[in-house]
PDB file of C-alpha atoms and ligand atoms in Angstrom:
ATOM      1  CA  MET W   1    -107.068-175.580  -8.791  1.00 93.00           C
ATOM      2  CA  ILE W   2    -107.413-172.678 -10.993  1.00 98.00           C
ATOM      3  CA  GLU W   3    -104.713-169.909 -11.227  1.00 98.00           C
ATOM      4  CA  ALA W   4    -104.933-166.966 -13.718  1.00 98.00           C
ATOM      5  CA  ASP W   5    -101.593-165.125 -13.687  1.00 98.00           C
ATOM      6  CA  ARG W   6    -101.751-161.803 -15.312  1.00 98.00           C
ATOM      7  CA  ILE W   7    -103.740-163.013 -18.329  1.00 98.00           C
ATOM      8  CA  SER W   8    -104.932-160.736 -21.035  1.00 98.00           C
ATOM      9  CA  LYS W   9    -106.975-161.486 -24.133  1.00 97.00           C
ATOM     10  CA  THR W  10    -107.248-159.350 -26.967  1.00 96.00           C
ATOM     11  CA  TYR W  11    -109.296-159.751 -30.000  1.00 90.00           C
ATOM     12  CA  ALA W  12    -108.669-158.131 -33.448  1.00 83.00           C
ATOM     13  CA  ARG W  13    -108.319-154.315 -33.624  1.00 80.00           C
ATOM     14  CA  GLY W  14    -106.708-154.287 -30.003  1.00 81.00           C
ATOM     15  CA  VAL W  15    -110.000-154.869 -28.050  1.00 87.00           C
ATOM     16  CA  TYR W  16    -109.037-156.186 -24.678  1.00 93.00           C
ATOM     17  CA  ALA W  17    -111.709-158.630 -23.455  1.00 97.00           C
ATOM     18  CA  LEU W  18    -109.340-159.424 -20.401  1.00 98.00           C
ATOM     19  CA  ARG W  19    -106.709-157.141 -19.312  1.00 97.00           C
ATOM     20  CA  ASP W  20    -103.858-158.182 -16.794  1.00 97.00           C
ATOM     21  CA  LEU W  21    -106.225-160.353 -14.685  1.00 97.00           C
ATOM     22  CA  SER W  22    -104.993-162.436 -11.894  1.00 98.00           C
ATOM     23  CA  LEU W  23    -107.317-164.722  -9.911  1.00 97.00           C
ATOM     24  CA  ARG W  24    -107.206-167.864  -7.902  1.00 97.00           C
ATOM     25  CA  ILE W  25    -109.934-170.335  -7.397  1.00 97.00           C
ATOM     26  CA  ASP W  26    -109.310-173.212  -5.063  1.00 97.00           C
ATOM     27  CA  LYS W  27    -110.420-176.778  -5.194  1.00 97.00           C
ATOM     28  CA  GLY W  28    -113.953-177.038  -4.033  1.00 97.00           C
ATOM     29  CA  ASP W  29    -114.813-173.254  -4.182  1.00 97.00           C
ATOM     30  CA  PHE W  30    -117.972-171.813  -5.610  1.00 98.00           C
ATOM     31  CA  VAL W  31    -117.343-168.555  -7.406  1.00 98.00           C
ATOM     32  CA  PHE W  32    -119.639-166.266  -9.440  1.00 98.00           C
ATOM     33  CA  LEU W  33    -118.241-164.213 -12.117  1.00 98.00           C
ATOM     34  CA  THR W  34    -120.353-161.060 -12.573  1.00 98.00           C
ATOM     35  CA  GLY W  35    -120.101-157.674 -14.094  1.00 97.00           C
ATOM     36  CA  PRO W  36    -121.817-155.671 -16.989  1.00 96.00           C
ATOM     37  CA  SER W  37    -122.131-157.022 -20.387  1.00 95.00           C
ATOM     38  CA  GLY W  38    -118.783-157.064 -22.373  1.00 95.00           C
ATOM     39  CA  ALA W  39    -116.813-157.250 -19.056  1.00 97.00           C
ATOM     40  CA  GLY W  40    -115.104-160.480 -20.078  1.00 97.00           C
ATOM     41  CA  LYS W  41    -117.057-163.227 -18.252  1.00 97.00           C
ATOM     42  CA  SER W  42    -117.571-165.505 -21.143  1.00 97.00           C
ATOM     43  CA  THR W  43    -114.108-164.835 -22.435  1.00 97.00           C
ATOM     44  CA  LEU W  44    -112.635-166.032 -19.050  1.00 98.00           C
ATOM     45  CA  LEU W  45    -114.812-169.072 -19.371  1.00 98.00           C
ATOM     46  CA  ARG W  46    -113.804-169.802 -22.922  1.00 97.00           C
ATOM     47  CA  LEU W  47    -110.183-169.679 -21.740  1.00 98.00           C
ATOM     48  CA  LEU W  48    -110.952-172.124 -18.961  1.00 98.00           C
ATOM     49  CA  LEU W  49    -112.728-174.327 -21.323  1.00 97.00           C
ATOM     50  CA  ARG W  50    -109.554-174.134 -23.578  1.00 97.00           C
ATOM     51  CA  ARG W  51    -111.624-172.997 -26.481  1.00 95.00           C
ATOM     52  CA  ASP W  52    -109.088-170.266 -26.720  1.00 95.00           C
ATOM     53  CA  VAL W  53    -105.639-169.287 -25.001  1.00 97.00           C
ATOM     54  CA  PRO W  54    -104.634-166.108 -23.392  1.00 97.00           C
ATOM     55  CA  SER W  55    -102.865-163.537 -25.443  1.00 96.00           C
ATOM     56  CA  GLU W  56    -100.726-162.900 -22.497  1.00 97.00           C
ATOM     57  CA  GLY W  57     -99.942-164.300 -19.018  1.00 98.00           C
ATOM     58  CA  GLN W  58    -100.677-167.913 -17.807  1.00 98.00           C
ATOM     59  CA  LEU W  59    -103.805-169.800 -17.035  1.00 98.00           C
ATOM     60  CA  ILE W  60    -103.036-172.807 -14.911  1.00 98.00           C
ATOM     61  CA  VAL W  61    -105.623-175.454 -14.056  1.00 98.00           C
ATOM     62  CA  GLY W  62    -104.637-178.349 -11.909  1.00 95.00           C
ATOM     63  CA  GLY W  63    -101.021-177.427 -11.980  1.00 96.00           C
ATOM     64  CA  ARG W  64    -100.912-177.384 -15.838  1.00 96.00           C
ATOM     65  CA  ASN W  65    -100.592-174.505 -18.145  1.00 98.00           C
ATOM     66  CA  LEU W  66    -103.541-174.761 -20.482  1.00 98.00           C
ATOM     67  CA  ALA W  67    -101.683-173.060 -23.409  1.00 98.00           C
ATOM     68  CA  GLU W  68     -99.110-175.859 -23.424  1.00 98.00           C
ATOM     69  CA  LEU W  69    -101.369-178.888 -23.698  1.00 98.00           C
ATOM     70  CA  THR W  70    -101.210-180.959 -26.787  1.00 97.00           C
ATOM     71  CA  PRO W  71    -104.368-181.658 -28.507  1.00 96.00           C
ATOM     72  CA  ARG W  72    -104.817-184.957 -26.972  1.00 96.00           C
ATOM     73  CA  GLN W  73    -104.423-183.397 -23.477  1.00 97.00           C
ATOM     74  CA  VAL W  74    -106.871-180.733 -24.405  1.00 97.00           C
ATOM     75  CA  GLN W  75    -109.359-183.434 -25.218  1.00 94.00           C
ATOM     76  CA  ALA W  76    -108.699-185.077 -21.887  1.00 93.00           C
ATOM     77  CA  TYR W  77    -108.747-181.767 -19.947  1.00 96.00           C
ATOM     78  CA  ARG W  78    -112.186-180.929 -21.475  1.00 94.00           C
ATOM     79  CA  ARG W  79    -113.457-184.240 -20.497  1.00 92.00           C
ATOM     80  CA  SER W  80    -112.636-183.455 -16.905  1.00 94.00           C
ATOM     81  CA  LEU W  81    -114.876-180.467 -17.128  1.00 96.00           C
ATOM     82  CA  GLY W  82    -118.700-179.992 -17.123  1.00 95.00           C
ATOM     83  CA  PHE W  83    -120.211-176.983 -18.997  1.00 95.00           C
ATOM     84  CA  VAL W  84    -123.645-175.554 -18.833  1.00 95.00           C
ATOM     85  CA  PHE W  85    -124.937-172.756 -21.317  1.00 89.00           C
ATOM     86  CA  GLN W  86    -127.646-170.271 -21.161  1.00 88.00           C
ATOM     87  CA  ASP W  87    -129.539-171.860 -24.027  1.00 86.00           C
ATOM     88  CA  PHE W  88    -129.165-175.405 -22.665  1.00 87.00           C
ATOM     89  CA  LYS W  89    -127.818-176.736 -26.138  1.00 90.00           C
ATOM     90  CA  LEU W  90    -129.642-180.064 -25.883  1.00 95.00           C
ATOM     91  CA  LEU W  91    -130.077-182.148 -28.941  1.00 96.00           C
ATOM     92  CA  GLN W  92    -133.671-181.626 -29.928  1.00 96.00           C
ATOM     93  CA  ASN W  93    -134.135-184.988 -31.764  1.00 97.00           C
ATOM     94  CA  LYS W  94    -133.026-186.993 -28.744  1.00 97.00           C
ATOM     95  CA  THR W  95    -134.990-187.765 -25.608  1.00 97.00           C
ATOM     96  CA  VAL W  96    -133.832-186.564 -22.188  1.00 97.00           C
ATOM     97  CA  LEU W  97    -132.259-189.974 -21.450  1.00 96.00           C
ATOM     98  CA  GLN W  98    -130.297-189.969 -24.802  1.00 95.00           C
ATOM     99  CA  ASN W  99    -129.029-186.572 -24.337  1.00 96.00           C
ATOM    100  CA  VAL W 100    -127.539-187.389 -21.124  1.00 96.00           C
ATOM    101  CA  ALA W 101    -126.480-190.948 -21.893  1.00 94.00           C
ATOM    102  CA  LEU W 102    -124.435-189.690 -24.944  1.00 92.00           C
ATOM    103  CA  VAL W 103    -121.700-188.430 -22.698  1.00 89.00           C
ATOM    104  CA  PRO W 104    -120.608-191.636 -20.826  1.00 88.00           C
ATOM    105  CA  ARG W 105    -121.109-193.455 -24.243  1.00 87.00           C
ATOM    106  CA  VAL W 106    -118.693-191.117 -25.998  1.00 84.00           C
ATOM    107  CA  LEU W 107    -116.276-191.413 -23.164  1.00 84.00           C
ATOM    108  CA  GLY W 108    -116.197-195.101 -23.458  1.00 86.00           C
ATOM    109  CA  MET W 109    -117.834-196.031 -20.115  1.00 87.00           C
ATOM    110  CA  PRO W 110    -118.956-199.711 -20.064  1.00 89.00           C
ATOM    111  CA  PRO W 111    -122.630-199.977 -21.222  1.00 87.00           C
ATOM    112  CA  SER W 112    -124.067-201.200 -17.876  1.00 87.00           C
ATOM    113  CA  GLN W 113    -122.270-198.438 -15.956  1.00 89.00           C
ATOM    114  CA  GLN W 114    -123.421-195.895 -18.621  1.00 89.00           C
ATOM    115  CA  GLN W 115    -127.099-196.735 -17.809  1.00 90.00           C
ATOM    116  CA  ARG W 116    -126.603-196.717 -14.153  1.00 92.00           C
ATOM    117  CA  ARG W 117    -124.885-193.373 -14.024  1.00 93.00           C
ATOM    118  CA  THR W 118    -127.405-191.773 -16.568  1.00 95.00           C
ATOM    119  CA  PHE W 119    -130.424-192.869 -14.326  1.00 95.00           C
ATOM    120  CA  GLN W 120    -128.638-191.795 -11.229  1.00 94.00           C
ATOM    121  CA  VAL W 121    -128.041-188.256 -12.419  1.00 95.00           C
ATOM    122  CA  LEU W 122    -131.387-187.844 -13.895  1.00 96.00           C
ATOM    123  CA  LYS W 123    -132.914-188.846 -10.633  1.00 94.00           C
ATOM    124  CA  TRP W 124    -130.703-186.633  -8.829  1.00 92.00           C
ATOM    125  CA  VAL W 125    -131.959-183.506 -10.943  1.00 93.00           C
ATOM    126  CA  GLY W 126    -135.530-184.713 -10.381  1.00 94.00           C
ATOM    127  CA  LEU W 127    -136.329-185.823 -13.893  1.00 95.00           C
ATOM    128  CA  GLN W 128    -136.595-189.542 -13.735  1.00 94.00           C
ATOM    129  CA  HIS W 129    -140.237-189.292 -14.819  1.00 96.00           C
ATOM    130  CA  ARG W 130    -139.332-187.365 -17.944  1.00 97.00           C
ATOM    131  CA  MET W 131    -136.758-189.505 -19.307  1.00 96.00           C
ATOM    132  CA  SER W 132    -138.481-190.415 -22.523  1.00 97.00           C
ATOM    133  CA  ALA W 133    -139.488-186.747 -23.287  1.00 98.00           C
ATOM    134  CA  TYR W 134    -137.910-184.659 -25.907  1.00 98.00           C
ATOM    135  CA  PRO W 135    -136.321-181.242 -24.862  1.00 97.00           C
ATOM    136  CA  LEU W 136    -139.063-179.242 -26.586  1.00 96.00           C
ATOM    137  CA  GLU W 137    -141.770-180.914 -24.470  1.00 97.00           C
ATOM    138  CA  LEU W 138    -139.995-179.664 -21.226  1.00 96.00           C
ATOM    139  CA  SER W 139    -140.177-176.324 -19.327  1.00 93.00           C
ATOM    140  CA  GLY W 140    -137.083-174.066 -19.376  1.00 92.00           C
ATOM    141  CA  GLY W 141    -136.174-175.093 -15.917  1.00 92.00           C
ATOM    142  CA  GLU W 142    -136.487-178.745 -16.793  1.00 95.00           C
ATOM    143  CA  GLN W 143    -134.357-178.412 -19.932  1.00 95.00           C
ATOM    144  CA  GLN W 144    -131.600-176.744 -17.908  1.00 93.00           C
ATOM    145  CA  ARG W 145    -131.731-179.521 -15.283  1.00 95.00           C
ATOM    146  CA  VAL W 146    -131.053-181.976 -18.185  1.00 96.00           C
ATOM    147  CA  ALA W 147    -128.286-179.945 -19.317  1.00 95.00           C
ATOM    148  CA  ILE W 148    -126.865-180.091 -15.715  1.00 95.00           C
ATOM    149  CA  ALA W 149    -127.352-183.713 -15.644  1.00 95.00           C
ATOM    150  CA  ARG W 150    -125.429-184.002 -18.821  1.00 95.00           C
ATOM    151  CA  ALA W 151    -122.687-181.613 -17.386  1.00 94.00           C
ATOM    152  CA  ILE W 152    -122.196-183.817 -14.253  1.00 94.00           C
ATOM    153  CA  VAL W 153    -122.812-187.289 -15.585  1.00 94.00           C
ATOM    154  CA  ASN W 154    -119.028-187.612 -16.180  1.00 88.00           C
ATOM    155  CA  ASP W 155    -118.197-186.633 -12.623  1.00 89.00           C
ATOM    156  CA  PRO W 156    -116.258-183.442 -13.677  1.00 95.00           C
ATOM    157  CA  VAL W 157    -113.791-181.878 -11.220  1.00 96.00           C
ATOM    158  CA  ILE W 158    -114.836-178.382 -12.403  1.00 97.00           C
ATOM    159  CA  ILE W 159    -118.402-177.134 -13.512  1.00 97.00           C
ATOM    160  CA  LEU W 160    -118.359-174.099 -15.624  1.00 97.00           C
ATOM    161  CA  ALA W 161    -121.660-172.382 -16.359  1.00 96.00           C
ATOM    162  CA  ASP W 162    -122.344-169.299 -18.589  1.00 96.00           C
ATOM    163  CA  GLU W 163    -125.504-167.385 -17.651  1.00 94.00           C
ATOM    164  CA  PRO W 164    -127.142-170.781 -16.888  1.00 93.00           C
ATOM    165  CA  THR W 165    -130.329-168.971 -15.607  1.00 92.00           C
ATOM    166  CA  GLY W 166    -130.390-166.337 -18.179  1.00 90.00           C
ATOM    167  CA  ASN W 167    -133.612-167.718 -19.597  1.00 85.00           C
ATOM    168  CA  LEU W 168    -135.214-168.679 -16.250  1.00 87.00           C
ATOM    169  CA  ASP W 169    -137.525-166.783 -13.857  1.00 89.00           C
ATOM    170  CA  PRO W 170    -136.133-165.943 -10.359  1.00 91.00           C
ATOM    171  CA  ASP W 171    -137.587-168.992  -8.397  1.00 90.00           C
ATOM    172  CA  LEU W 172    -136.371-171.340 -11.137  1.00 89.00           C
ATOM    173  CA  SER W 173    -133.075-169.632 -11.075  1.00 92.00           C
ATOM    174  CA  LEU W 174    -132.696-170.348  -7.320  1.00 93.00           C
ATOM    175  CA  GLU W 175    -133.639-173.962  -7.908  1.00 90.00           C
ATOM    176  CA  ILE W 176    -130.900-174.225 -10.441  1.00 91.00           C
ATOM    177  CA  MET W 177    -128.473-172.633  -8.205  1.00 94.00           C
ATOM    178  CA  ASN W 178    -129.445-175.041  -5.477  1.00 93.00           C
ATOM    179  CA  LEU W 179    -128.491-177.822  -7.678  1.00 92.00           C
ATOM    180  CA  PHE W 180    -124.994-176.173  -8.302  1.00 95.00           C
ATOM    181  CA  ARG W 181    -124.729-175.876  -4.547  1.00 96.00           C
ATOM    182  CA  GLU W 182    -125.248-179.500  -4.059  1.00 93.00           C
ATOM    183  CA  ILE W 183    -122.750-180.252  -6.769  1.00 94.00           C
ATOM    184  CA  ASN W 184    -120.240-178.026  -4.986  1.00 97.00           C
ATOM    185  CA  ALA W 185    -120.989-179.694  -1.616  1.00 96.00           C
ATOM    186  CA  ARG W 186    -119.742-182.905  -3.216  1.00 93.00           C
ATOM    187  CA  GLY W 187    -116.363-181.379  -3.689  1.00 95.00           C
ATOM    188  CA  THR W 188    -116.689-180.114  -7.428  1.00 97.00           C
ATOM    189  CA  THR W 189    -115.284-176.678  -8.075  1.00 98.00           C
ATOM    190  CA  VAL W 190    -118.200-174.502  -9.425  1.00 98.00           C
ATOM    191  CA  VAL W 191    -117.721-171.308 -11.483  1.00 98.00           C
ATOM    192  CA  VAL W 192    -120.880-169.470 -12.606  1.00 98.00           C
ATOM    193  CA  ALA W 193    -121.043-166.336 -14.803  1.00 97.00           C
ATOM    194  CA  THR W 194    -123.999-164.276 -14.374  1.00 96.00           C
ATOM    195  CA  HIS W 195    -125.055-160.652 -14.446  1.00 94.00           C
ATOM    196  CA  ASP W 196    -127.870-161.339 -11.927  1.00 94.00           C
ATOM    197  CA  ARG W 197    -126.625-159.787  -8.694  1.00 94.00           C
ATOM    198  CA  GLU W 198    -129.871-160.596  -6.888  1.00 94.00           C
ATOM    199  CA  LEU W 199    -129.352-164.172  -7.549  1.00 94.00           C
ATOM    200  CA  ILE W 200    -125.784-163.908  -6.180  1.00 96.00           C
ATOM    201  CA  ARG W 201    -126.871-162.268  -2.976  1.00 95.00           C
ATOM    202  CA  ARG W 202    -129.683-164.965  -2.511  1.00 94.00           C
ATOM    203  CA  VAL W 203    -127.103-167.814  -3.105  1.00 95.00           C
ATOM    204  CA  GLY W 204    -124.587-166.100  -0.900  1.00 93.00           C
ATOM    205  CA  ARG W 205    -121.214-167.201  -2.441  1.00 94.00           C
ATOM    206  CA  ARG W 206    -118.119-165.513  -3.352  1.00 95.00           C
ATOM    207  CA  SER W 207    -118.100-163.192  -6.392  1.00 97.00           C
ATOM    208  CA  VAL W 208    -115.617-161.854  -8.699  1.00 98.00           C
ATOM    209  CA  THR W 209    -116.930-158.658 -10.515  1.00 98.00           C
ATOM    210  CA  LEU W 210    -115.232-157.902 -13.931  1.00 98.00           C
ATOM    211  CA  ASN W 211    -115.267-154.659 -15.607  1.00 97.00           C
ATOM    212  CA  HIS W 212    -113.661-153.833 -18.944  1.00 96.00           C
ATOM    213  CA  GLY W 213    -111.729-157.106 -18.484  1.00 97.00           C
ATOM    214  CA  GLN W 214    -110.270-156.400 -15.064  1.00 97.00           C
ATOM    215  CA  ILE W 215    -111.423-157.416 -11.534  1.00 97.00           C
ATOM    216  CA  ALA W 216    -113.355-154.496 -10.136  1.00 95.00           C
ATOM    217  CA  GLU W 217    -114.422-156.093  -7.012  1.00 89.00           C
ATOM    218  CA  LEU W 218    -113.861-159.245  -4.869  1.00 90.00           C
ATOM    219  CA  ALA W 219    -116.688-160.095  -2.539  1.00 89.00           C
TER     220      ALA W 219
HETATM  221  N1  ATP M   1    -114.793-163.251 -30.907  1.00 84.60           N
HETATM  222  C1  ATP M   1    -114.629-162.104 -30.568  1.00 84.60           C
HETATM  223  N2  ATP M   1    -114.184-161.141 -31.392  1.00 84.60           N
HETATM  224  C2  ATP M   1    -114.038-159.902 -30.973  1.00 84.60           C
HETATM  225  N3  ATP M   1    -114.349-159.422 -29.858  1.00 84.60           N
HETATM  226  C3  ATP M   1    -114.841-160.157 -28.978  1.00 84.60           C
HETATM  227  C4  ATP M   1    -115.137-161.624 -29.186  1.00 84.60           C
HETATM  228  N4  ATP M   1    -115.738-162.141 -28.170  1.00 84.60           N
HETATM  229  C5  ATP M   1    -115.820-161.137 -27.226  1.00 84.60           C
HETATM  230  N5  ATP M   1    -115.390-160.057 -27.769  1.00 84.60           N
HETATM  231  C6  ATP M   1    -115.329-158.660 -26.922  1.00 84.60           C
HETATM  232  O1  ATP M   1    -114.630-159.054 -25.750  1.00 84.60           O
HETATM  233  C7  ATP M   1    -115.209-158.309 -24.688  1.00 84.60           C
HETATM  234  C8  ATP M   1    -115.687-159.219 -23.591  1.00 84.60           C
HETATM  235  O2  ATP M   1    -116.734-160.004 -24.152  1.00 84.60           O
HETATM  236  P1  ATP M   1    -117.456-161.231 -23.305  1.00 84.60           P
HETATM  237  O3  ATP M   1    -118.359-162.098 -24.124  1.00 84.60           O
HETATM  238  O4  ATP M   1    -116.399-161.994 -22.556  1.00 84.60           O
HETATM  239  O5  ATP M   1    -118.286-160.382 -22.205  1.00 84.60           O
HETATM  240  P2  ATP M   1    -119.349-160.928 -21.134  1.00 84.60           P
HETATM  241  O6  ATP M   1    -118.938-160.367 -19.902  1.00 84.60           O
HETATM  242  O7  ATP M   1    -119.406-162.285 -21.312  1.00 84.60           O
HETATM  243  O8  ATP M   1    -120.746-160.111 -21.717  1.00 84.60           O
HETATM  244  P3  ATP M   1    -122.242-160.707 -21.485  1.00 84.60           P
HETATM  245  O9  ATP M   1    -122.698-160.270 -20.103  1.00 84.60           O
HETATM  246  O10 ATP M   1    -122.925-159.733 -22.625  1.00 84.60           O
HETATM  247  O11 ATP M   1    -122.325-162.028 -21.824  1.00 84.60           O
HETATM  248  C9  ATP M   1    -116.452-157.403 -25.226  1.00 84.60           C
HETATM  249  O12 ATP M   1    -116.011-156.149 -25.614  1.00 84.60           O
HETATM  250  C10 ATP M   1    -116.641-158.270 -26.517  1.00 84.60           C
HETATM  251  O13 ATP M   1    -117.220-157.349 -27.557  1.00 84.60           O
HETATM  252 MG1   MG M   2    -121.156-163.548 -21.704  1.00 84.60          MG
END
């Protein structure tokens, strides 16, 4: 599903964010990316999101080299992904329902289906009773659940998350991870960047430790 073949990413002044990194993530895997601040976790996620391309090497997803996609294909590729950020990135002037419903609408799903699917995922993350609330009226864990609902409403083949529990306490973090585990159990590939080793231990999934842009440990 995801294959990084000796990828490097350098920024200006020759800073290596990733250096000669090779990694394979199979369909249906659940993988943590961990390592200290500046190790390259977000950079790798950014490449997977096709926000950027490697300076060297190849990043292949679903058999396609991401650097070779046309702008149109990039758009279609991004639509096949779900992404969750540390700071939720919800639209504050829209309700929970509107935040989630925006995705299928933009993707052109038929209106009747849009609504059914939106209700379905909000129920699934346990927020059906908060659908008309605004993000700022919700707790951190609830906001992150809205963000997860939004990320999965489109049935992505891969979910990418960058420090999704960075703003949450340990119990809520585990709750969010349980949602990711359930998403994964349905066959979606899940890649989560986190510096929280205790959380990784509690979730008990494969982890890739980066250090200075290289793989320091596979566990
Ligand atoms: N846009 C950029 N321009 C220049 N250097 C960058 C840029 N983005 C990241 N870097 C550098 O690349 C390296 C990897 O950064 P990255 O954000 O991938 O680390 P990270 O593992 O996600 O860290 P954190 O745990 O703090 O989020 C760091 O040295 C960082 O300073
Ligand atoms: Mg980061």
